[in-house]
């Protein structure tokens, strides 16, 4: 990038009658807009007008003739946000703003890299690889290095490489402490070979766009000086979501003029699993001494009780800069956040369905309702209930439960188990996991099936008993068909739940996902567990398969108004009149992974996720938890989430007290020994109010703090906190856990 001719000190004056764009701002917002020079951190709470502040500040810099449009660097996280900012700035200016450096981190870095590609041994015409091409190239590098990819899957290495790139580490910067034991300590050398191969092909992956650009700015002072001269002001959106390399890139560009404005909310930092570092926003004042901090605390989205509930919860976090949302709406009074206790997960789905129908009668629009879950597998129960009620819905940011690849794969196995003549199902599963059956082998099967007039699976089994295939696929297919014979026999003897669970394990299908090191793999395994839970609700496998066929067939509503189902991560930035937050139970929310990691960092991110969920609601929020959840065909007790205890009492109404007693019959499954199938149902009478759990009888040998206890799974430990029937126990080998008192005994 050449320095070019001298740039005039002042841009042209704005057109007359551009409008008083500052009049629409509250005092906090106006301070953030008018504090133009020097480092500024805008802590923008949920619903406080963050986008308005950012775009108005951009326009204000131009309107006050502080800079030309090309002298402002504005960074967003999505193309949608960049487009919205461009349009809003143009609306304030009354004309399109030309020559903007406005876009996502990747788009802006790609633009810079094309100007300076020679510094990293590329040319300006380099191509950007998609995910599939990246993986294919990495596998070629691993093959050339003689790495056994069965033992060391390529996905595991790709995850390590992406993590290094997110942290700004070139192969030369990866220290022994940063290295991994992948492929017996060869990860760094494989990373270097992969980068060399990318350069040979004149290509870059998405991580390289930021890594290469940052490395150029680090090592080429003249290039860095050009950008210091070019950019007078830097604006950054969603600063709490930046990873290390994005942070380094911004620091390098801002170190000369220090006119950097970062807008974000430390209470909404929920993406550490993809590299985001909440510490970036927490240390802003240290990075930029003398920085000014403006807190936007007037929320124009939610009612006062919703804000009070969210504020009371997030106040428990220690790693935050601190702010308290207050209602900015004139109609801020509203109903309290409802915390609903339910007997089981099925009743939870029924409650949500009933509340949606009731809200419709109260003139709430379906498009303004959302069910926000912690984990993707939770959507199944709600999807099925909404289908039964005829309520149209959409799954945002993901596929509907029965459309997910791992669910469709498992369903194919079940269809063949039930009906061997299902050719489409067999074709889907025959090479999943890989059994060495290529296109040629599949063609042989089709020809044999067509010539003999028999199902594809039968033809494949016949061929596998001959010498038609190479030894490896022949042995794998024989093992598969021997397995189907065994699983069918198990189906009649031990029931469909055990047979299907065993089939998915012994076929290698679940192991395939356990070995997968991608970020999606844990969620896929959770979906498979949820599928087994769903099977347990039916008397036979045939009944379940019929049910799924009817569910997917009827699920084609054409209405534009639909209830939204999504994970809490996908809900960030959205808002709805009515929000359901189900499954607030220990191990589900906060998630078990966060509890297993120990410490406060993971737990505080889970709490931030809960805060994000509550603040999506404009008028009504309903949080729920179930006392029992099904594990395969059996039921297990669930402990209410610790977050429920942290909600301020004056902001919530709790439905679950014995004062609402009335008798009712619940048609609930009977509980069998572990692993046995669900074969009958019996009515259970409980004394409870609507969506209530039964009062628990007092334990005669009540535990106290300091009691030494034993747990069958976690071993020996000592009680550190007692909350009714819930105990916090510091176990000798597994650390701190929250358990029900009935699952421990005095040591």
XYZ file of C-alpha atoms in Angstrom:
747
model
C 0.000 0.000 0.000
C 1.747 3.186 -1.144
C 1.431 6.321 0.956
C 0.144 8.224 -2.087
C -0.433 11.974 -2.330
C -0.925 14.162 0.713
C -4.385 13.781 2.218
C -6.183 17.061 3.010
C -6.644 17.742 6.707
C -10.389 18.279 6.415
C -12.979 16.417 4.341
C -15.713 18.395 2.626
C -18.472 19.793 4.825
C -21.678 17.744 5.178
C -24.651 18.669 3.022
C -27.020 21.272 4.481
C -30.007 19.875 6.354
C -28.325 16.608 7.267
C -30.496 16.483 10.382
C -29.784 16.538 14.102
C -28.553 12.985 14.369
C -27.517 13.467 18.009
C -31.019 14.362 19.211
C -32.151 10.742 19.243
C -29.452 9.713 21.749
C -29.690 9.509 25.523
C -26.895 11.165 27.583
C -24.808 7.962 27.858
C -25.077 7.264 24.137
C -24.246 10.874 23.275
C -21.119 10.768 25.462
C -19.963 7.624 23.627
C -20.539 9.288 20.246
C -18.914 12.633 21.035
C -15.833 11.247 22.825
C -14.006 11.017 19.533
C -10.295 11.263 20.314
C -8.321 8.833 22.440
C -9.072 5.238 23.459
C -12.694 4.569 24.406
C -14.426 1.429 25.665
C -18.200 1.447 25.387
C -19.716 -1.177 27.677
C -23.036 -1.700 25.939
C -25.446 -3.855 27.913
C -28.104 -5.940 26.189
C -30.724 -3.813 24.429
C -28.987 -0.488 25.136
C -28.635 0.695 21.533
C -25.118 -0.527 20.765
C -25.580 -0.466 16.985
C -27.044 3.032 17.077
C -24.043 4.309 19.042
C -21.497 2.673 16.756
C -23.047 3.898 13.513
C -23.799 7.377 14.857
C -20.206 7.675 16.073
C -18.965 6.701 12.596
C -21.213 9.306 11.006
C -20.273 11.893 13.633
C -16.568 11.552 12.764
C -17.438 12.241 9.126
C -19.981 14.996 9.847
C -17.532 16.884 12.081
C -14.899 16.610 9.332
C -12.472 14.700 11.555
C -11.646 12.226 8.791
C -12.412 11.106 5.288
C -14.495 7.895 5.010
C -11.375 5.996 3.902
C -9.578 7.070 7.090
C -11.948 5.192 9.409
C -11.435 1.470 9.963
C -14.676 -0.150 11.159
C -14.620 -3.831 12.129
C -17.642 -6.076 12.613
C -18.103 -9.799 13.206
C -20.663 -10.512 10.484
C -21.332 -9.317 6.958
C -24.889 -8.538 8.027
C -23.640 -6.125 10.700
C -21.283 -4.487 8.203
C -24.115 -4.010 5.697
C -26.383 -2.531 8.379
C -23.680 -0.106 9.511
C -23.000 1.001 5.938
C -26.707 1.694 5.353
C -27.202 3.560 8.645
C -24.142 5.762 8.113
C -25.361 6.621 4.609
C -28.818 7.472 6.007
C -27.335 9.899 8.549
C -25.017 11.489 5.974
C -27.777 11.723 3.398
C -25.487 10.172 0.790
C -23.514 6.928 0.270
C -20.141 6.893 1.998
C -17.511 5.835 -0.522
C -14.134 4.197 0.042
C -14.952 2.789 3.460
C -12.712 0.317 5.241
C -15.742 -1.396 6.741
C -16.224 -5.148 7.077
C -15.453 -8.293 9.035
C -12.012 -9.129 10.395
C -11.500 -11.689 7.632
C -12.692 -9.416 4.821
C -10.487 -6.506 5.901
C -7.441 -8.726 6.430
C -7.941 -10.343 3.012
C -7.970 -6.837 1.502
C -4.717 -5.943 3.296
C -3.062 -9.275 2.524
C -3.621 -8.929 -1.226
C -1.640 -5.667 -1.069
C 1.309 -7.230 0.776
C 1.157 -10.927 -0.100
C 4.812 -11.084 -1.170
C 5.930 -10.661 2.463
C 4.500 -14.127 3.263
C 5.593 -15.746 -0.038
C 2.210 -15.475 -1.761
C 1.068 -13.438 -4.752
C -1.835 -11.011 -4.764
C -3.929 -13.513 -6.732
C -3.883 -16.132 -3.936
C -7.047 -18.195 -3.459
C -8.833 -18.860 -0.158
C -9.542 -22.518 0.595
C -12.871 -23.685 1.968
C -13.101 -26.135 4.867
C -13.249 -29.270 2.714
C -10.184 -28.286 0.686
C -8.269 -27.448 3.870
C -8.952 -30.913 5.260
C -8.059 -32.633 1.998
C -4.746 -30.771 1.816
C -3.905 -31.543 5.453
C -4.565 -35.256 4.874
C -2.164 -35.173 1.916
C 0.504 -33.613 4.139
C -0.075 -36.263 6.815
C 0.097 -39.072 4.237
C 3.390 -37.712 2.913
C 4.745 -37.679 6.473
C 3.636 -41.271 7.073
C 1.173 -40.428 9.870
C -1.364 -43.154 10.699
C -4.654 -41.257 10.339
C -6.643 -43.970 12.054
C -4.651 -43.425 15.203
C -4.167 -39.683 14.670
C -7.265 -38.284 12.857
C -6.693 -35.267 10.635
C -9.508 -33.385 12.368
C -7.535 -33.432 15.618
C -4.528 -31.828 13.940
C -6.711 -29.283 12.143
C -8.236 -28.267 15.479
C -4.742 -27.720 16.929
C -3.654 -25.689 13.884
C -6.755 -23.508 14.013
C -6.176 -22.916 17.720
C -2.579 -21.829 17.025
C -3.734 -19.478 14.261
C -6.416 -18.004 16.526
C -3.617 -17.214 18.983
C -1.382 -15.618 16.337
C 1.196 -18.413 16.355
C 3.059 -19.182 13.129
C 4.951 -22.520 13.144
C 8.101 -20.643 14.185
C 6.279 -19.101 17.160
C 4.918 -22.424 18.503
C 7.059 -23.109 21.573
C 7.456 -26.551 23.177
C 5.023 -25.393 25.857
C 2.453 -24.559 23.157
C 2.983 -27.845 21.293
C 0.787 -30.935 21.648
C 1.578 -34.646 21.836
C -0.314 -35.283 18.579
C 1.455 -37.904 16.416
C 4.114 -38.359 19.083
C 5.008 -34.686 19.219
C 5.025 -34.016 15.472
C 2.162 -31.508 15.393
C 4.360 -28.409 14.981
C 6.370 -29.935 12.113
C 3.143 -31.047 10.386
C 1.760 -27.522 10.836
C 4.900 -26.147 9.166
C 4.580 -28.641 6.279
C 0.904 -27.701 5.858
C 1.782 -23.988 5.693
C 4.538 -24.694 3.144
C 2.094 -26.658 1.022
C -0.421 -23.792 1.152
C 2.270 -21.396 -0.089
C 3.318 -23.782 -2.858
C -0.276 -23.701 -4.132
C -0.548 -19.909 -3.645
C -3.484 -20.419 -1.274
C -4.504 -19.413 2.257
C -7.090 -20.776 4.644
C -9.382 -18.508 6.693
C -7.036 -18.546 9.674
C -4.172 -17.383 7.461
C -5.975 -14.171 6.531
C -5.557 -12.833 10.058
C -2.335 -14.690 10.863
C -0.423 -13.529 7.761
C -1.660 -9.945 8.022
C -0.741 -9.716 11.698
C 2.664 -11.245 11.013
C 3.309 -8.655 8.276
C 2.387 -5.800 10.646
C 4.634 -7.327 13.333
C 7.683 -7.754 11.110
C 7.406 -4.940 8.528
C 7.580 -1.531 10.260
C 7.180 0.382 7.006
C 3.892 -1.392 6.215
C 2.611 -0.770 9.740
C 3.557 2.907 9.426
C 1.513 3.189 6.209
C -1.600 1.972 8.007
C -0.923 4.240 10.990
C -0.915 7.112 8.508
C -3.996 5.823 6.680
C -6.358 5.178 9.604
C -7.177 8.084 11.904
C -9.954 6.260 13.751
C -10.730 2.627 14.501
C -14.173 1.328 15.494
C -14.678 -2.246 16.713
C -17.983 -4.022 17.294
C -18.500 -6.989 19.676
C -15.041 -6.555 21.194
C -15.742 -9.197 23.851
C -15.779 -11.848 21.096
C -12.271 -11.156 19.765
C -9.658 -13.894 19.870
C -5.926 -13.379 20.424
C -4.872 -12.794 16.797
C -7.724 -10.297 16.245
C -6.663 -8.522 19.420
C -3.013 -8.377 18.254
C -4.046 -7.011 14.827
C -6.098 -4.230 16.439
C -3.375 -3.382 18.977
C -0.789 -3.022 16.208
C -3.009 -0.734 14.129
C -4.078 1.425 17.096
C -0.736 1.877 18.878
C 0.254 5.097 17.062
C -2.833 7.351 17.140
C -4.697 5.435 19.912
C -8.021 6.648 18.489
C -9.698 3.297 18.993
C -13.278 2.804 20.130
C -14.296 -0.719 21.138
C -17.947 -1.492 21.771
C -18.894 -4.662 23.591
C -20.364 -6.321 26.655
C -18.192 -8.449 28.901
C -21.392 -9.988 30.292
C -22.189 -11.435 26.856
C -18.841 -13.122 26.136
C -20.024 -16.674 25.405
C -17.766 -17.929 22.618
C -14.602 -19.142 24.356
C -15.086 -22.525 22.640
C -14.226 -20.869 19.333
C -11.281 -18.882 20.640
C -12.857 -15.704 22.060
C -10.988 -14.225 25.031
C -13.108 -12.238 27.494
C -9.798 -10.980 28.968
C -9.347 -8.770 25.882
C -12.164 -6.479 26.989
C -11.352 -6.776 30.705
C -7.796 -5.436 30.196
C -8.672 -2.579 27.818
C -7.663 0.108 30.345
C -4.327 -1.620 30.910
C -3.683 -1.875 27.155
C -4.617 1.787 26.592
C -3.669 3.836 29.673
C -5.955 6.805 30.161
C -8.795 5.101 28.282
C -12.280 6.358 28.920
C -15.092 3.932 29.724
C -18.719 4.740 28.967
C -21.415 2.407 30.251
C -24.676 2.108 28.346
C -27.161 0.907 30.979
C -30.549 2.093 29.701
C -32.226 -0.963 28.220
C -34.984 -0.284 25.683
C -35.880 -3.934 25.122
C -37.067 -5.607 28.302
C -39.383 -4.999 31.252
C -38.063 -4.085 34.688
C -38.506 -7.575 36.257
C -36.670 -9.244 33.361
C -33.769 -6.810 33.740
C -33.713 -7.269 37.522
C -33.564 -11.054 37.150
C -30.713 -10.827 34.631
C -28.803 -8.260 36.698
C -29.124 -10.284 39.903
C -27.793 -13.381 38.166
C -24.813 -11.842 36.373
C -23.755 -9.951 39.498
C -22.480 -13.317 40.820
C -19.650 -13.238 38.262
C -16.335 -11.920 39.531
C -14.630 -11.505 36.122
C -16.556 -8.470 34.871
C -16.154 -4.710 34.634
C -19.575 -4.127 36.151
C -22.736 -2.330 35.076
C -26.424 -2.576 35.969
C -29.144 -2.454 33.342
C -32.108 -0.201 34.030
C -35.348 0.046 32.119
C -35.405 2.768 29.485
C -38.901 2.031 28.174
C -41.921 4.057 29.230
C -43.924 0.814 29.632
C -41.227 -1.003 31.587
C -43.509 -2.550 34.196
C -44.419 -6.146 33.457
C -44.909 -9.581 34.916
C -42.187 -11.310 36.878
C -39.938 -13.944 35.349
C -41.639 -17.286 35.933
C -39.631 -20.225 37.252
C -41.644 -23.382 36.671
C -40.857 -26.719 38.349
C -42.062 -29.759 36.422
C -42.205 -33.462 37.076
C -40.400 -34.596 33.926
C -39.143 -33.503 30.529
C -42.345 -34.612 28.780
C -44.432 -32.380 31.026
C -41.997 -29.545 30.332
C -42.722 -29.839 26.613
C -46.482 -29.923 27.312
C -46.223 -26.803 29.479
C -44.362 -24.897 26.755
C -46.975 -25.945 24.193
C -49.834 -24.812 26.430
C -48.162 -21.465 27.129
C -47.614 -20.851 23.421
C -51.298 -21.499 22.695
C -52.314 -19.252 25.586
C -49.984 -16.486 24.375
C -51.556 -16.732 20.913
C -54.950 -16.109 22.473
C -53.411 -13.046 24.146
C -52.400 -11.738 20.696
C -48.700 -12.665 20.875
C -47.375 -13.448 17.397
C -45.725 -16.848 16.822
C -42.776 -15.108 15.213
C -42.179 -13.264 18.502
C -41.823 -16.451 20.568
C -38.648 -18.473 21.061
C -37.523 -21.592 22.898
C -33.846 -21.230 23.815
C -32.025 -24.420 24.817
C -28.535 -25.031 26.164
C -27.855 -28.057 23.936
C -29.149 -28.910 20.463
C -30.541 -32.312 21.463
C -33.150 -30.588 23.669
C -35.136 -29.386 20.668
C -36.576 -32.848 19.908
C -39.177 -32.911 22.686
C -40.396 -29.411 21.839
C -40.431 -30.078 18.086
C -42.619 -33.143 18.564
C -44.987 -31.310 20.905
C -45.378 -28.378 18.516
C -46.091 -30.773 15.649
C -48.809 -32.501 17.706
C -50.361 -29.102 18.440
C -50.056 -27.998 14.813
C -47.880 -25.013 15.765
C -45.431 -24.078 12.971
C -41.816 -23.693 14.060
C -38.311 -23.274 12.707
C -34.935 -24.331 14.052
C -32.565 -21.373 13.805
C -28.877 -21.972 13.159
C -29.273 -25.694 12.685
C -31.326 -28.526 11.265
C -34.476 -29.909 12.787
C -33.719 -32.865 15.020
C -34.657 -35.684 12.628
C -32.857 -33.937 9.744
C -29.432 -33.935 11.433
C -26.840 -36.142 9.720
C -26.027 -38.314 12.732
C -29.730 -38.855 13.466
C -30.419 -39.802 9.845
C -27.458 -42.215 9.905
C -28.712 -43.874 13.093
C -32.226 -44.029 11.651
C -30.818 -45.832 8.593
C -29.312 -48.481 10.877
C -32.673 -48.851 12.639
C -34.558 -49.164 9.363
C -32.294 -52.000 8.193
C -32.574 -53.666 11.595
C -36.342 -53.576 11.231
C -36.623 -54.080 7.474
C -33.582 -55.489 5.555
C -35.142 -54.645 2.189
C -34.790 -50.865 2.694
C -32.262 -50.171 -0.091
C -31.971 -46.421 0.566
C -31.181 -46.988 4.234
C -28.540 -49.601 3.432
C -26.892 -47.393 0.840
C -26.588 -44.644 3.459
C -25.030 -46.796 6.187
C -22.863 -49.280 4.251
C -19.772 -47.049 4.415
C -20.559 -45.103 7.620
C -18.231 -45.574 9.397
C -15.780 -46.289 6.567
C -15.581 -49.946 5.561
C -13.605 -49.580 2.355
C -16.665 -49.873 0.103
C -16.083 -47.558 -2.843
C -18.287 -46.597 -5.777
C -17.215 -49.728 -7.657
C -18.236 -52.023 -4.803
C -21.580 -50.290 -4.436
C -22.173 -50.646 -8.171
C -21.487 -54.394 -7.898
C -24.108 -54.648 -5.179
C -26.694 -52.768 -7.255
C -26.060 -54.988 -10.302
C -26.368 -58.176 -8.233
C -29.542 -56.951 -6.533
C -31.110 -55.975 -9.862
C -30.126 -59.229 -11.646
C -31.413 -61.452 -8.840
C -34.411 -59.322 -7.903
C -33.371 -59.116 -4.243
C -32.841 -56.232 -1.779
C -29.512 -54.412 -1.862
C -28.528 -55.557 1.641
C -29.220 -59.221 0.785
C -27.159 -58.926 -2.408
C -24.326 -57.269 -0.491
C -24.303 -60.053 2.104
C -24.144 -62.711 -0.611
C -21.237 -60.949 -2.312
C -19.444 -60.542 1.026
C -19.531 -64.331 1.493
C -17.664 -64.741 -1.824
C -14.375 -63.390 -3.161
C -16.096 -60.538 -5.025
C -14.591 -57.791 -2.852
C -11.090 -57.024 -1.686
C -10.163 -58.561 1.691
C -10.633 -55.379 3.776
C -14.199 -54.441 2.667
C -15.135 -58.143 2.529
C -14.161 -58.650 6.187
C -15.843 -55.396 7.241
C -19.107 -56.300 5.471
C -19.136 -59.810 6.936
C -18.705 -58.302 10.390
C -21.574 -55.877 9.699
C -23.990 -58.602 8.558
C -23.022 -60.891 11.443
C -23.793 -57.933 13.664
C -27.248 -57.392 12.150
C -28.073 -61.066 12.776
C -27.006 -60.681 16.397
C -28.846 -57.390 16.907
C -32.095 -58.774 15.437
C -31.921 -61.678 17.840
C -31.300 -59.165 20.667
C -34.286 -57.128 19.462
C -36.652 -59.960 20.315
C -34.891 -61.011 23.498
C -33.882 -57.757 25.216
C -36.024 -55.123 23.540
C -35.518 -52.392 20.998
C -33.733 -49.831 23.206
C -30.936 -52.216 24.192
C -30.699 -53.620 20.650
C -30.374 -50.194 19.032
C -27.886 -48.900 21.623
C -25.767 -52.035 21.174
C -25.987 -51.790 17.380
C -24.752 -48.184 17.316
C -21.856 -49.130 19.590
C -20.799 -52.402 17.993
C -21.140 -51.117 14.426
C -18.495 -48.507 15.231
C -20.865 -45.613 14.604
C -20.705 -43.981 18.049
C -16.959 -44.659 18.215
C -16.561 -42.764 14.931
C -17.942 -39.614 16.606
C -15.970 -40.208 19.804
C -12.781 -40.179 17.718
C -13.860 -37.072 15.817
C -12.062 -34.044 17.266
C -14.265 -31.381 15.689
C -16.222 -28.921 17.823
C -19.493 -30.469 16.589
C -18.721 -34.036 17.703
C -19.879 -33.731 21.365
C -23.200 -32.305 20.198
C -23.658 -35.160 17.722
C -23.101 -37.690 20.503
C -25.676 -35.860 22.641
C -28.145 -36.059 19.756
C -27.613 -39.834 19.535
C -28.325 -40.142 23.257
C -31.486 -38.085 22.794
C -32.515 -40.369 19.925
C -32.215 -43.377 22.249
C -34.336 -41.521 24.800
C -36.966 -40.983 22.119
C -36.999 -44.688 21.217
C -37.675 -45.534 24.862
C -41.021 -43.732 24.665
C -42.375 -46.363 22.244
C -43.385 -49.976 22.770
C -41.659 -51.221 19.606
C -39.058 -50.130 17.090
C -41.693 -50.280 14.344
C -43.878 -47.869 16.314
C -41.008 -45.415 16.645
C -40.103 -45.594 12.938
C -43.737 -44.966 11.990
C -43.843 -42.026 14.372
C -40.734 -40.411 12.835
C -42.062 -40.908 9.313
C -45.327 -39.177 10.250
C -43.562 -36.385 12.136
C -41.311 -35.503 9.211
C -44.163 -35.860 6.703
C -46.449 -33.475 8.609
C -43.731 -30.960 9.348
C -44.213 -28.802 6.264
C -46.101 -25.780 7.529
C -46.204 -22.910 5.054
C -47.053 -20.110 7.504
C -44.589 -17.268 7.739
C -45.201 -16.869 11.489
C -43.260 -19.595 13.276
C -41.979 -20.238 16.781
C -38.162 -20.135 16.848
C -36.145 -22.956 18.409
C -32.436 -22.394 18.854
C -29.508 -22.754 21.204
C -28.625 -19.928 23.557
C -25.420 -19.350 21.586
C -27.411 -18.825 18.392
C -29.805 -16.400 20.131
C -27.234 -13.693 20.863
C -28.265 -10.438 19.217
C -31.923 -11.494 18.814
C -34.998 -10.512 20.821
C -38.535 -11.859 21.266
C -41.690 -10.901 23.154
C -41.924 -14.323 24.826
C -38.898 -16.477 25.646
C -38.863 -20.001 27.090
C -35.687 -21.158 28.834
C -36.093 -24.890 29.553
C -33.739 -27.428 31.096
C -32.164 -25.338 33.862
C -30.651 -28.328 35.652
C -27.160 -29.180 36.897
C -25.202 -30.968 34.191
C -27.409 -29.540 31.467
C -27.233 -25.857 32.379
C -24.588 -25.230 33.614
C -23.304 -27.862 31.219
C -21.452 -30.854 32.610
C -18.307 -29.947 30.662
C -18.122 -26.621 32.505
C -18.566 -28.387 35.848
C -15.936 -31.010 35.023
C -13.370 -28.361 34.098
C -13.627 -26.908 37.591
C -12.631 -23.383 38.549
C -14.699 -20.275 37.972
C -13.896 -19.380 34.350
C -16.098 -21.997 32.656
C -18.903 -21.573 35.194
C -18.894 -17.799 34.719
C -19.253 -18.239 30.961
C -22.270 -20.502 31.582
C -23.730 -17.768 33.784
C -23.136 -15.214 31.021
C -25.020 -17.565 28.695
C -27.944 -17.592 31.146
C -27.805 -13.781 31.228
C -27.929 -13.665 27.424
C -30.959 -15.977 27.463
C -32.980 -13.907 29.922
C -32.182 -10.612 28.179
C -33.572 -11.903 24.856
C -37.083 -11.429 26.306
C -38.977 -8.199 25.787
C -42.224 -8.899 27.690
C -42.280 -12.376 29.213
C -39.678 -14.977 30.228
C -40.456 -18.485 31.476
C -37.620 -20.576 32.936
C -38.289 -24.256 33.627
C -36.606 -27.313 35.060
C -37.694 -30.932 35.371
C -37.239 -33.157 38.411
C -36.778 -36.242 36.227
C -35.205 -36.876 32.832
C -35.084 -40.042 30.818
C -31.755 -41.777 30.256
C -32.444 -44.321 27.497
C -35.558 -46.154 28.794
C -35.075 -45.243 32.438
C -35.663 -42.157 34.520
C -33.116 -40.321 36.612
C -33.491 -37.461 39.066
C -32.265 -34.045 37.943
C -30.924 -31.385 40.285
C -32.240 -27.833 39.699
C -29.607 -25.480 38.301
C -27.654 -23.386 40.780
C -28.601 -20.407 38.598
C -32.204 -20.711 39.811
C -31.057 -19.991 43.371
C -29.172 -16.925 42.151
C -32.222 -15.194 40.669
C -33.446 -12.351 42.937
C -36.696 -13.308 44.642
C -38.397 -9.969 44.013
C -37.991 -10.407 40.231
C -39.304 -13.972 39.871
C -42.419 -15.980 40.673
C -41.833 -19.625 41.462
C -44.489 -22.175 40.570
C -43.888 -25.361 42.476
C -44.907 -24.800 46.087
C -47.108 -27.250 47.958
C -49.637 -24.471 48.573
C -51.003 -25.092 45.072
C -51.862 -28.716 45.809
C -54.371 -30.662 43.814
C -54.464 -34.338 42.948
C -53.946 -35.390 39.392
C -53.005 -38.475 37.466
C -49.899 -38.449 35.321
C -49.418 -41.179 32.755
C -45.685 -41.645 33.372
C -43.393 -44.508 32.437
C -42.548 -47.102 35.033
C -38.907 -47.420 36.042
C -37.026 -50.593 35.250
C -33.595 -51.913 36.064
C -30.714 -50.206 34.303
C -30.481 -51.114 30.641
C -33.833 -52.852 30.375
C -36.378 -51.725 27.764
C -39.511 -49.789 28.470
C -42.331 -52.289 28.014
C -45.255 -50.969 30.056
C -46.731 -47.863 31.589
C -48.564 -47.316 34.845
C -50.289 -44.243 36.292
C -48.567 -42.348 39.085
C -50.541 -40.141 41.470
C -48.774 -37.057 42.745
C -49.986 -34.309 45.025
C -48.931 -31.092 43.353
C -50.015 -27.935 41.686
C -49.726 -27.205 38.012
C -46.225 -28.186 36.896
C -45.259 -29.083 40.475
C -42.923 -31.662 41.957
C -43.824 -33.734 44.955
C -42.549 -32.647 48.372
C -39.509 -34.691 49.377
C -39.658 -36.554 52.701
C -37.015 -35.429 55.198
C -33.884 -37.564 55.329
C -33.421 -39.050 58.832
C -29.590 -38.779 58.772
C -29.319 -35.248 57.405
C -25.897 -34.275 56.083
C -24.080 -31.235 57.432
C -21.047 -29.262 56.296
C -17.937 -31.297 57.015
C -19.647 -34.700 56.808
C -17.428 -37.337 55.188
C -19.431 -39.139 52.465
C -19.116 -41.803 49.768
C -20.619 -41.686 46.239
C -20.719 -44.735 43.958
C -19.346 -42.793 40.965
C -17.188 -40.043 42.498
C -15.795 -41.894 45.543
C -14.991 -40.315 48.911
C -15.381 -36.638 49.691
C -16.425 -34.012 52.243
C -19.594 -31.870 52.239
C -18.796 -28.157 51.769
C -22.340 -26.772 51.392
C -25.891 -27.984 52.105
C -28.922 -26.625 50.253
C -31.999 -28.678 51.172
C -31.403 -32.048 49.443
C -28.534 -30.707 47.329
C -24.966 -31.051 48.525
C -21.748 -29.476 47.298
C -19.067 -32.108 47.912
C -15.302 -31.786 47.463
C -14.395 -35.291 46.274
C -10.871 -36.569 46.807
C -10.265 -37.555 43.173
C -12.778 -35.650 41.040
C -12.994 -32.262 42.753
C -16.145 -30.309 43.595
C -19.517 -31.714 42.477
C -23.145 -30.953 43.288
C -25.135 -34.108 44.106
C -28.453 -35.130 45.657
C -28.134 -36.301 49.261
C -29.873 -39.592 48.502
C -27.001 -40.628 46.241
C -24.370 -40.419 48.988
C -23.887 -42.223 52.267
C -21.866 -41.398 55.322
C -18.300 -42.661 54.952
